[in-house]
GROMACS .gro file of C-alpha atoms in nm:
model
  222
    1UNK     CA    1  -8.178   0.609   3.924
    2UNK     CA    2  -7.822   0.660   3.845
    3UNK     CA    3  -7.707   0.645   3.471
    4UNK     CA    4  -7.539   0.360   3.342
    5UNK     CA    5  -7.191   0.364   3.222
    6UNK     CA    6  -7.057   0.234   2.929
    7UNK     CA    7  -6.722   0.125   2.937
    8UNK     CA    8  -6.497   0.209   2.668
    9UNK     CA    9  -6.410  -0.100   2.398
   10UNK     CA   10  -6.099  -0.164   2.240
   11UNK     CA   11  -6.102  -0.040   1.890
   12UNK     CA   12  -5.847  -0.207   1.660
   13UNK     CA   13  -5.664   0.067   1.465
   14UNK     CA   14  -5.903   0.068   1.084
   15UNK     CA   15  -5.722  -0.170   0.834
   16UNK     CA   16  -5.683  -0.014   0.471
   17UNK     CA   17  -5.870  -0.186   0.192
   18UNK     CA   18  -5.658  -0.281  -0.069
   19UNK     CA   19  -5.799  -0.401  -0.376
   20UNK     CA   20  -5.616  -0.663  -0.598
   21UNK     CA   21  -5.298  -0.471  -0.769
   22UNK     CA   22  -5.457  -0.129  -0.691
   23UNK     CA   23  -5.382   0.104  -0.377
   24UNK     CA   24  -5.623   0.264  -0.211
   25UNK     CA   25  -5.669   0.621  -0.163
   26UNK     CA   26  -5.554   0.608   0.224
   27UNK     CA   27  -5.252   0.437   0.149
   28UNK     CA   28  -5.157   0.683  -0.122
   29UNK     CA   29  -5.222   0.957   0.117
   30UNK     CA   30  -4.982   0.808   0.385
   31UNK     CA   31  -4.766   0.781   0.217
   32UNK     CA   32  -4.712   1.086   0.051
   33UNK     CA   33  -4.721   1.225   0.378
   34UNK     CA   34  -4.450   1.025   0.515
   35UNK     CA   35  -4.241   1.112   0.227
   36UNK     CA   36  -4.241   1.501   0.361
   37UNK     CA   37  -4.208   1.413   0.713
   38UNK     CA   38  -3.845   1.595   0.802
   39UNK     CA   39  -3.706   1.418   1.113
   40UNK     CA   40  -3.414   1.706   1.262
   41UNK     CA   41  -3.114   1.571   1.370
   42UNK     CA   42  -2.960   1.626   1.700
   43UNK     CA   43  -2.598   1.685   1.702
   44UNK     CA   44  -2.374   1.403   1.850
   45UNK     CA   45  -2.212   1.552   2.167
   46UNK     CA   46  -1.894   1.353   2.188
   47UNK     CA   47  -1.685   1.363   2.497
   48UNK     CA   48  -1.312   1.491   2.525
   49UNK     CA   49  -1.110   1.168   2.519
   50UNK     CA   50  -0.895   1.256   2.786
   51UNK     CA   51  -0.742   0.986   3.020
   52UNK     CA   52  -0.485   0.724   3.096
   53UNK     CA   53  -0.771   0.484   2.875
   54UNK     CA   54  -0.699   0.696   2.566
   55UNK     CA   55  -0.333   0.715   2.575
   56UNK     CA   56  -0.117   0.498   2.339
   57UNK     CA   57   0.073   0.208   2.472
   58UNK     CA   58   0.440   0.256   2.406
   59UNK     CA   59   0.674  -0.069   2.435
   60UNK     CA   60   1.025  -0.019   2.673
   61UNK     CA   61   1.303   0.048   2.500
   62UNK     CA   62   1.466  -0.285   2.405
   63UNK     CA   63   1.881  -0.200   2.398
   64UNK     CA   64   1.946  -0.538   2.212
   65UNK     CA   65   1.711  -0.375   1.918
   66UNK     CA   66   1.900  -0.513   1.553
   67UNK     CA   67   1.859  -0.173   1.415
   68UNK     CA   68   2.159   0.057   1.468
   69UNK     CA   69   2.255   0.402   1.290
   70UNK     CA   70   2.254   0.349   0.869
   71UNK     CA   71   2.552   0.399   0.743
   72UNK     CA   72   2.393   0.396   0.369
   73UNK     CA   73   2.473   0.705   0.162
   74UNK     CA   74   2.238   0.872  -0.021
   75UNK     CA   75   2.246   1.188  -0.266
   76UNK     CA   76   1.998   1.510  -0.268
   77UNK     CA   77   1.878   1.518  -0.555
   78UNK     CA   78   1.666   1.866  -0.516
   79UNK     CA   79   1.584   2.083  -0.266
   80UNK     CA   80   1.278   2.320  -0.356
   81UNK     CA   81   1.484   2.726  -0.295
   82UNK     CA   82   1.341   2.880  -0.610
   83UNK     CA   83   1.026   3.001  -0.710
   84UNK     CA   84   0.787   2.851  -0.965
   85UNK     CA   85   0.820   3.137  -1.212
   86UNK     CA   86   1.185   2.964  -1.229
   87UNK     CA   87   1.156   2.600  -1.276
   88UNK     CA   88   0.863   2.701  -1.506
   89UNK     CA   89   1.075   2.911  -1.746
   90UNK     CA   90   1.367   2.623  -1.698
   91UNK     CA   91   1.096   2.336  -1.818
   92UNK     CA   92   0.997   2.573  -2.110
   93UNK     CA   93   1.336   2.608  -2.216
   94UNK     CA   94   1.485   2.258  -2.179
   95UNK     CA   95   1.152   2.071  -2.260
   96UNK     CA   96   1.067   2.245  -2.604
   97UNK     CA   97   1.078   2.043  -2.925
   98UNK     CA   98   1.422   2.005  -3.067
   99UNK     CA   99   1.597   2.124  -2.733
  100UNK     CA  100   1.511   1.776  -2.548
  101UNK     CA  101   1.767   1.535  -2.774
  102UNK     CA  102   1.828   1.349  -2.421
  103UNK     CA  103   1.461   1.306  -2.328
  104UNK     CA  104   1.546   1.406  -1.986
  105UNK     CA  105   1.253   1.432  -1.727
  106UNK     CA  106   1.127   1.679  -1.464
  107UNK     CA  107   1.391   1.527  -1.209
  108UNK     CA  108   1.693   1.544  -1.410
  109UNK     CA  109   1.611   1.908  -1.473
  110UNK     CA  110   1.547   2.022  -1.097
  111UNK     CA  111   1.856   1.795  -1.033
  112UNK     CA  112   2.023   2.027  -1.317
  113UNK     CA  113   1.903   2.362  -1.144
  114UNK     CA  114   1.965   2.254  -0.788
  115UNK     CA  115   2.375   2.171  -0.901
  116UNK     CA  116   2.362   2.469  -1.054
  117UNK     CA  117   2.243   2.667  -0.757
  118UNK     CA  118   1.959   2.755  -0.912
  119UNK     CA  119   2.077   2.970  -1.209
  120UNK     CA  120   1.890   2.887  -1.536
  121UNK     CA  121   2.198   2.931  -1.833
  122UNK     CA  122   2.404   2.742  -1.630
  123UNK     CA  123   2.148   2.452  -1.553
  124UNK     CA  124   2.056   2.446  -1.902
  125UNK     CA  125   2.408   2.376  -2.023
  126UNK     CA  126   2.457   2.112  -1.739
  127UNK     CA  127   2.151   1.891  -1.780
  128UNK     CA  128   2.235   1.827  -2.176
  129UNK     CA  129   2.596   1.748  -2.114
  130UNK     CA  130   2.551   1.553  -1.748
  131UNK     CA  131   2.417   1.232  -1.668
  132UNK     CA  132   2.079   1.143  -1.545
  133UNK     CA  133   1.978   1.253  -1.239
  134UNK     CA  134   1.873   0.903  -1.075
  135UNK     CA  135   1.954   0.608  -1.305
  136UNK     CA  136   1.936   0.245  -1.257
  137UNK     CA  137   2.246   0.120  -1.002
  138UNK     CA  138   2.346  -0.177  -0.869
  139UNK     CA  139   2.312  -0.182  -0.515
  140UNK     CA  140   2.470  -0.531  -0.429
  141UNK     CA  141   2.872  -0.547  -0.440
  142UNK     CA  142   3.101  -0.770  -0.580
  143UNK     CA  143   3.212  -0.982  -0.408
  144UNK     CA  144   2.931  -1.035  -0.213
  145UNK     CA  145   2.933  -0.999   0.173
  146UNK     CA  146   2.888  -1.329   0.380
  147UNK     CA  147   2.532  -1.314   0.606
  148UNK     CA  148   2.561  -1.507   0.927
  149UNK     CA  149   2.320  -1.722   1.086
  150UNK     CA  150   2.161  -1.428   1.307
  151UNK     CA  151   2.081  -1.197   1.006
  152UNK     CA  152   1.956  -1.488   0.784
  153UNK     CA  153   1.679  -1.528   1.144
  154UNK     CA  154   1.642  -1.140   1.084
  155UNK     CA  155   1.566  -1.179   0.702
  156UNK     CA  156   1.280  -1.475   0.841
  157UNK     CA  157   1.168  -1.233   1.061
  158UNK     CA  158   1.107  -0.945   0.824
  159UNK     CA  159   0.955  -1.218   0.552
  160UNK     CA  160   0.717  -1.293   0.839
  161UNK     CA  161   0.660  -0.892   0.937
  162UNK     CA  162   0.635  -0.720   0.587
  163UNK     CA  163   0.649  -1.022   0.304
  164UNK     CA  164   0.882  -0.911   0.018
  165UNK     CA  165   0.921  -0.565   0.113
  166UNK     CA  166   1.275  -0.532   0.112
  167UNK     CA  167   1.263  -0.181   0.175
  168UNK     CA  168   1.094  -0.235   0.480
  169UNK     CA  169   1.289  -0.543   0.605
  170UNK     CA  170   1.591  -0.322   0.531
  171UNK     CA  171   1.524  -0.054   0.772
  172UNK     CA  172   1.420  -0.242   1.089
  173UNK     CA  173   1.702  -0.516   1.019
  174UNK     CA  174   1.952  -0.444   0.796
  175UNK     CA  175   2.043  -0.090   0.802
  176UNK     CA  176   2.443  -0.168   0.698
  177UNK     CA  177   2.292  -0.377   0.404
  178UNK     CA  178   2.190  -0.236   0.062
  179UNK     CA  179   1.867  -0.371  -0.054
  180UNK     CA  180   2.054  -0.567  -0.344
  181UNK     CA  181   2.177  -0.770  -0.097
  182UNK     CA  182   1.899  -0.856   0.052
  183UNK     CA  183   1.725  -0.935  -0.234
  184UNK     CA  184   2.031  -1.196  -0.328
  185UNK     CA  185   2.024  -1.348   0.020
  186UNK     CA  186   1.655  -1.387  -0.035
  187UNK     CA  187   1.739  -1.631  -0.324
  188UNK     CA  188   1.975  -1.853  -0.172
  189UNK     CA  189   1.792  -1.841   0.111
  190UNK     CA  190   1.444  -1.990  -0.075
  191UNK     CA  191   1.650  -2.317  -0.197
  192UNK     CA  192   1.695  -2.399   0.212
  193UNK     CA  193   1.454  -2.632   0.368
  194UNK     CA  194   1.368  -2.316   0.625
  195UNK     CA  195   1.197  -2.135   0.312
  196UNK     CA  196   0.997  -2.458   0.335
  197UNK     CA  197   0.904  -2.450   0.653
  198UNK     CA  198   0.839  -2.067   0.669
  199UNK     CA  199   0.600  -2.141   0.368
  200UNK     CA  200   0.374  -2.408   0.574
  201UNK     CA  201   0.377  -2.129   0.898
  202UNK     CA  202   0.233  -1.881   0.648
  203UNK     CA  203  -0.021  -2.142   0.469
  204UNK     CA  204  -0.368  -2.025   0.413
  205UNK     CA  205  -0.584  -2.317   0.491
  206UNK     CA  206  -0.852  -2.224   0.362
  207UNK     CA  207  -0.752  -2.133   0.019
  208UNK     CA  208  -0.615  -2.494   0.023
  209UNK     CA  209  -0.902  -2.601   0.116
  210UNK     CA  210  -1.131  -2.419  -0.152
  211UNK     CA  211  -0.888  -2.545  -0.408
  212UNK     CA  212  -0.963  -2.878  -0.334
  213UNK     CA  213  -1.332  -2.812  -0.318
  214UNK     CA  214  -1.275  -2.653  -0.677
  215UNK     CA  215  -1.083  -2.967  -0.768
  216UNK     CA  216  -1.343  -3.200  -0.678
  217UNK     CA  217  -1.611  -3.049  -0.861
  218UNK     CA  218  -1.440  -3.026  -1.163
  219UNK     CA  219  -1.405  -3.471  -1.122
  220UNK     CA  220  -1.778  -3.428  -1.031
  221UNK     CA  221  -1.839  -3.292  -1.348
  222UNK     CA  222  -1.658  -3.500  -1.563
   0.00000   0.00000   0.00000
């Protein structure tokens, strides 16, 4: 007579007791083991990006571009030909109490040394007798230079592209324009009705809307 087979039952994995707010001795040992489990990391393995997909989309060339050559002059204020050791001993000399009567700064003394192509006795002597190196100037001339109707569109354009930066607006628009006078065409121009409607084409709705959310629960809690 053959033997009988038993066939295998399904065992449920064994549940871990767990007495009211205490943990059990198999749970504390899982844990602890889990704890010092180290899992190694495989390094990525990126792919060279190399492609007509990866390369950067360049616009034509537009000839009717607004920005031209900039016919702005600017001065050099320093240009960095000597060694530390020297603009070290120059700060020492110029910056010590009772030599600095002008309060002069780090730039006006480089500015100093570079005029004075680089000799120390000679920049010393020229930064207490010249003026500052980069003070305040007006950059808007009297009297002031008529905009047309095309360069007013420019200055909505660059409010539009890089809000009040009229550094920025200056360079891609304006570069035979100081920045003075965009920043006085800027407040003529905000008295026009197309400040107005520039304004409503940059609204945020919904800060106006969470105002008037704000609003009415300040009624509601009156």
């Amino acid at each position: 007579m053959a033997p009988k087979r038993r066939s295998p039952k399904n065992r449920s994995p064994p549940t871990i007791q767990v007495e009211d707010g205490k943990e059990s001795s198999t749970a504390r040992f899982l844990k602890i083991h889990k704890e010092n489990v180290v899992v190694e990391e495989k390094p990525q393995v990126t792919e060279s990006r190399v492609g007509s997909s990866y390369q950067a989309e360049i616009p034509d060339f537009d000839p009717n571009s607004p920005v031209g050559p900039s016919t702005h002059k600017s001065e050099t204020l320093w240009i960095p030909q000597s060694t530390d050791h020297t603009v070290k001993k120059l700060y020492k000399k110029i910056l010590s109490p009772g030599n600095n009567e002008r309060d002069l700064d780090q730039e006006d003394i480089l500015h100093a040394l570079y005029t004075s192509e680089y000799r120390i006795p000679e920049a010393i002597k020229k930064a207490k007798l010249t003026e500052f190196a980069n003070p305040p100037r007006r950059t808007m001339t009297f009297p002031c230079k008529r905009f047309d109707k095309q360069e007013i569109r420019y200055l909505e354009d660059g409010i539009l592209t890089f809000g009040k930066n009229f550094f920025k607006i200056r360079k891609r628009y304006f570069p035979k324009r100081t920045v003075g006078e965009l920043v006085n065409l800027y407040y003529f121009w905000k008295k026009r009705r197309t400040c107005e409607q520039l304004v409503y084409r940059c609204m945020d709705y919904m800060d106006v809307m969470t105002d008037e959310i704000v609003k009415l629960q300040g009624v509601g809690k009156q």
